PDB file of C-alpha atoms in Angstrom:
ATOM      1  CA  MET A   1     139.498 118.905  74.934  1.00 37.00           C
ATOM      2  CA  SER A   2     137.148 118.061  78.205  1.00 38.00           C
ATOM      3  CA  LEU A   3     135.411 120.578  80.169  1.00 42.00           C
ATOM      4  CA  VAL A   4     135.487 120.071  83.616  1.00 43.00           C
ATOM      5  CA  ALA A   5     132.993 121.523  86.157  1.00 43.00           C
ATOM      6  CA  ASP A   6     134.715 121.998  89.966  1.00 44.00           C
ATOM      7  CA  HIS A   7     132.389 122.865  92.843  1.00 42.00           C
ATOM      8  CA  GLY A   8     134.581 125.085  94.744  1.00 44.00           C
ATOM      9  CA  SER A   9     133.995 128.588  96.835  1.00 42.00           C
ATOM     10  CA  GLY A  10     132.529 129.846  93.952  1.00 41.00           C
ATOM     11  CA  ASN A  11     131.270 133.258  93.456  1.00 41.00           C
ATOM     12  CA  GLN A  12     130.426 135.697  96.737  1.00 42.00           C
ATOM     13  CA  GLN A  13     126.739 134.224  96.742  1.00 43.00           C
ATOM     14  CA  GLY A  14     128.887 130.775  97.757  1.00 41.00           C
ATOM     15  CA  ASP A  15     127.393 128.772  95.072  1.00 44.00           C
ATOM     16  CA  GLY A  16     129.695 129.222  92.159  1.00 47.00           C
ATOM     17  CA  LEU A  17     130.814 126.669  89.920  1.00 48.00           C
ATOM     18  CA  ALA A  18     134.243 126.657  88.472  1.00 48.00           C
ATOM     19  CA  PHE A  19     134.621 125.572  84.636  1.00 47.00           C
ATOM     20  CA  SER A  20     137.795 124.688  83.212  1.00 48.00           C
ATOM     21  CA  GLU A  21     139.047 122.688  80.240  1.00 45.00           C
ATOM     22  CA  THR A  22     142.215 120.035  79.864  1.00 44.00           C
ATOM     23  CA  ASN A  23     144.020 120.256  76.781  1.00 43.00           C
ATOM     24  CA  ASN A  24     145.498 116.900  75.988  1.00 43.00           C
ATOM     25  CA  VAL A  25     147.539 118.306  73.305  1.00 43.00           C
ATOM     26  CA  SER A  26     149.641 121.606  75.141  1.00 44.00           C
ATOM     27  CA  SER A  27     149.125 120.140  78.785  1.00 44.00           C
ATOM     28  CA  SER A  28     147.200 118.145  81.199  1.00 46.00           C
ATOM     29  CA  ALA A  29     146.620 120.806  83.944  1.00 48.00           C
ATOM     30  CA  PRO A  30     143.135 122.406  83.785  1.00 50.00           C
ATOM     31  CA  LEU A  31     142.568 125.834  82.255  1.00 50.00           C
ATOM     32  CA  VAL A  32     140.307 128.095  84.152  1.00 51.00           C
ATOM     33  CA  LEU A  33     136.979 129.080  81.673  1.00 53.00           C
ATOM     34  CA  GLY A  34     135.581 131.103  84.079  1.00 58.00           C
ATOM     35  CA  VAL A  35     132.792 130.848  87.027  1.00 57.00           C
ATOM     36  CA  LEU A  36     128.933 130.109  86.717  1.00 62.00           C
ATOM     37  CA  GLU A  37     127.302 132.746  88.653  1.00 64.00           C
ATOM     38  CA  GLN A  38     123.429 133.141  89.030  1.00 65.00           C
ATOM     39  CA  HIS A  39     122.291 136.723  88.245  1.00 64.00           C
ATOM     40  CA  ASP A  40     118.581 137.166  88.647  1.00 71.00           C
ATOM     41  CA  GLY A  41     117.782 133.308  87.843  1.00 68.00           C
ATOM     42  CA  VAL A  42     120.299 133.084  84.700  1.00 68.00           C
ATOM     43  CA  HIS A  43     123.249 131.493  84.938  1.00 64.00           C
ATOM     44  CA  VAL A  44     126.394 133.531  83.213  1.00 66.00           C
ATOM     45  CA  ILE A  45     130.054 132.369  82.986  1.00 63.00           C
ATOM     46  CA  THR A  46     132.054 135.375  84.044  1.00 61.00           C
ATOM     47  CA  LYS A  47     135.544 135.627  85.457  1.00 62.00           C
ATOM     48  CA  ASP A  48     138.479 136.300  82.601  1.00 70.00           C
ATOM     49  CA  PHE A  49     136.358 134.897  79.557  1.00 73.00           C
ATOM     50  CA  ASP A  50     137.824 137.072  77.270  1.00 76.00           C
ATOM     51  CA  ALA A  51     141.281 136.977  78.410  1.00 79.00           C
ATOM     52  CA  ARG A  52     140.888 133.057  78.478  1.00 79.00           C
ATOM     53  CA  LEU A  53     139.882 133.420  74.810  1.00 81.00           C
ATOM     54  CA  ALA A  54     142.469 135.722  73.827  1.00 84.00           C
ATOM     55  CA  GLN A  55     145.056 133.402  75.518  1.00 85.00           C
ATOM     56  CA  ASP A  56     143.673 130.343  73.598  1.00 87.00           C
ATOM     57  CA  MET A  57     143.916 132.613  70.233  1.00 88.00           C
ATOM     58  CA  ASN A  58     147.229 133.248  70.982  1.00 90.00           C
ATOM     59  CA  ARG A  59     148.270 129.779  71.145  1.00 91.00           C
ATOM     60  CA  LEU A  60     147.146 129.147  67.515  1.00 91.00           C
ATOM     61  CA  SER A  61     149.426 129.462  64.943  1.00 93.00           C
ATOM     62  CA  VAL A  62     149.019 132.440  62.269  1.00 93.00           C
ATOM     63  CA  GLU A  63     147.276 129.855  59.910  1.00 92.00           C
ATOM     64  CA  GLU A  64     144.959 128.224  62.233  1.00 92.00           C
ATOM     65  CA  ARG A  65     143.770 131.979  63.721  1.00 92.00           C
ATOM     66  CA  GLN A  66     143.325 132.925  60.504  1.00 91.00           C
ATOM     67  CA  THR A  67     141.046 129.987  59.400  1.00 89.00           C
ATOM     68  CA  VAL A  68     139.353 130.216  62.621  1.00 88.00           C
ATOM     69  CA  TYR A  69     138.539 134.275  61.937  1.00 88.00           C
ATOM     70  CA  GLU A  70     137.376 133.396  58.673  1.00 89.00           C
ATOM     71  CA  GLU A  71     135.208 130.640  59.818  1.00 86.00           C
ATOM     72  CA  ILE A  72     133.599 132.857  62.268  1.00 86.00           C
ATOM     73  CA  HIS A  73     132.920 135.640  59.885  1.00 88.00           C
ATOM     74  CA  GLY A  74     131.629 133.134  57.385  1.00 85.00           C
ATOM     75  CA  VAL A  75     134.423 134.324  54.627  1.00 87.00           C
ATOM     76  CA  ASN A  76     136.519 130.932  54.707  1.00 80.00           C
ATOM     77  CA  ALA A  77     137.125 129.362  51.071  1.00 79.00           C
ATOM     78  CA  PRO A  78     134.458 127.704  49.572  1.00 79.00           C
ATOM     79  CA  ILE A  79     134.231 123.802  49.115  1.00 81.00           C
ATOM     80  CA  GLU A  80     134.407 122.522  45.880  1.00 86.00           C
ATOM     81  CA  GLU A  81     131.422 121.018  45.141  1.00 87.00           C
ATOM     82  CA  THR A  82     132.076 118.097  42.902  1.00 93.00           C
ATOM     83  CA  PRO A  83     128.965 115.850  41.060  1.00 94.00           C
ATOM     84  CA  GLU A  84     129.852 113.143  43.555  1.00 95.00           C
ATOM     85  CA  MET A  85     129.840 115.017  46.618  1.00 94.00           C
ATOM     86  CA  ILE A  86     126.527 116.434  45.783  1.00 94.00           C
ATOM     87  CA  ASP A  87     125.084 112.907  44.855  1.00 95.00           C
ATOM     88  CA  THR A  88     126.530 112.106  48.601  1.00 95.00           C
ATOM     89  CA  SER A  89     124.931 114.675  50.048  1.00 94.00           C
ATOM     90  CA  LEU A  90     121.754 114.557  48.407  1.00 95.00           C
ATOM     91  CA  ARG A  91     121.607 110.620  49.445  1.00 96.00           C
ATOM     92  CA  GLN A  92     122.552 111.473  52.856  1.00 96.00           C
ATOM     93  CA  LEU A  93     119.813 113.888  53.397  1.00 94.00           C
ATOM     94  CA  GLU A  94     116.863 111.709  51.782  1.00 94.00           C
ATOM     95  CA  GLN A  95     118.420 109.098  54.402  1.00 95.00           C
ATOM     96  CA  ALA A  96     118.046 111.608  57.350  1.00 94.00           C
ATOM     97  CA  ILE A  97     114.787 112.681  55.933  1.00 94.00           C
ATOM     98  CA  GLN A  98     113.423 109.140  56.033  1.00 93.00           C
ATOM     99  CA  ASN A  99     114.850 108.540  59.490  1.00 95.00           C
ATOM    100  CA  ILE A 100     112.772 111.235  61.144  1.00 93.00           C
ATOM    101  CA  GLN A 101     109.611 109.884  62.519  1.00 92.00           C
ATOM    102  CA  GLU A 102     107.116 112.616  62.962  1.00 93.00           C
ATOM    103  CA  LYS A 103     107.564 115.164  60.051  1.00 93.00           C
ATOM    104  CA  SER A 104     104.164 116.402  59.606  1.00 93.00           C
ATOM    105  CA  ALA A 105     105.300 119.414  57.527  1.00 93.00           C
ATOM    106  CA  TYR A 106     107.344 117.696  55.124  1.00 93.00           C
ATOM    107  CA  ASP A 107     104.602 115.022  54.680  1.00 94.00           C
ATOM    108  CA  LEU A 108     102.094 118.059  53.825  1.00 95.00           C
ATOM    109  CA  ALA A 109     104.542 119.534  51.393  1.00 94.00           C
ATOM    110  CA  PHE A 110     105.175 116.287  49.866  1.00 93.00           C
ATOM    111  CA  SER A 111     101.317 115.531  49.327  1.00 95.00           C
ATOM    112  CA  ARG A 112     100.976 118.828  47.911  1.00 96.00           C
ATOM    113  CA  ASN A 113     104.151 119.144  45.217  1.00 95.00           C
ATOM    114  CA  PRO A 114     106.101 116.148  45.194  1.00 94.00           C
ATOM    115  CA  GLY A 115     107.818 116.909  42.292  1.00 94.00           C
ATOM    116  CA  TYR A 116     108.932 120.102  43.996  1.00 94.00           C
ATOM    117  CA  ILE A 117     109.915 118.583  47.174  1.00 93.00           C
ATOM    118  CA  GLN A 118     112.358 115.566  45.571  1.00 93.00           C
ATOM    119  CA  ASP A 119     113.818 118.388  42.921  1.00 95.00           C
ATOM    120  CA  PRO A 120     117.542 118.005  43.598  1.00 93.00           C
ATOM    121  CA  LYS A 121     117.783 121.717  42.965  1.00 93.00           C
ATOM    122  CA  HIS A 122     115.430 122.209  46.058  1.00 92.00           C
ATOM    123  CA  ARG A 123     117.084 120.136  48.451  1.00 93.00           C
ATOM    124  CA  LEU A 124     120.333 121.457  47.608  1.00 91.00           C
ATOM    125  CA  MET A 125     119.153 124.539  49.411  1.00 90.00           C
ATOM    126  CA  TYR A 126     118.847 122.523  52.531  1.00 88.00           C
ATOM    127  CA  LEU A 127     122.401 121.607  52.407  1.00 83.00           C
TER     128      LEU A 127
END
């Protein structure tokens, strides 16, 4: 899917920006998501957003819709954590930490208690 911004007639103020999306699965015609309007200096997407969301949800299969609802509410099935997956994730976390150029808080914590900072049980809390 791709988001498309189209400068059109816009809103009543004449400076609106229409947003649409192309969905390569069902059709190539843009689907209007809403109109970006400015109210009190804040940009807001309006115009049938709730209706568009309902349409998109109705296009999903029952299983896909249930998966979306579970993910949104944080009740989806837990991922089975194997020892290999945990080891891989901890290695990726270490690599990500090493790739951070400026990490003063991490460096300070490491200088005070390196054993705790490097403890896999502690690091698992961040994954």
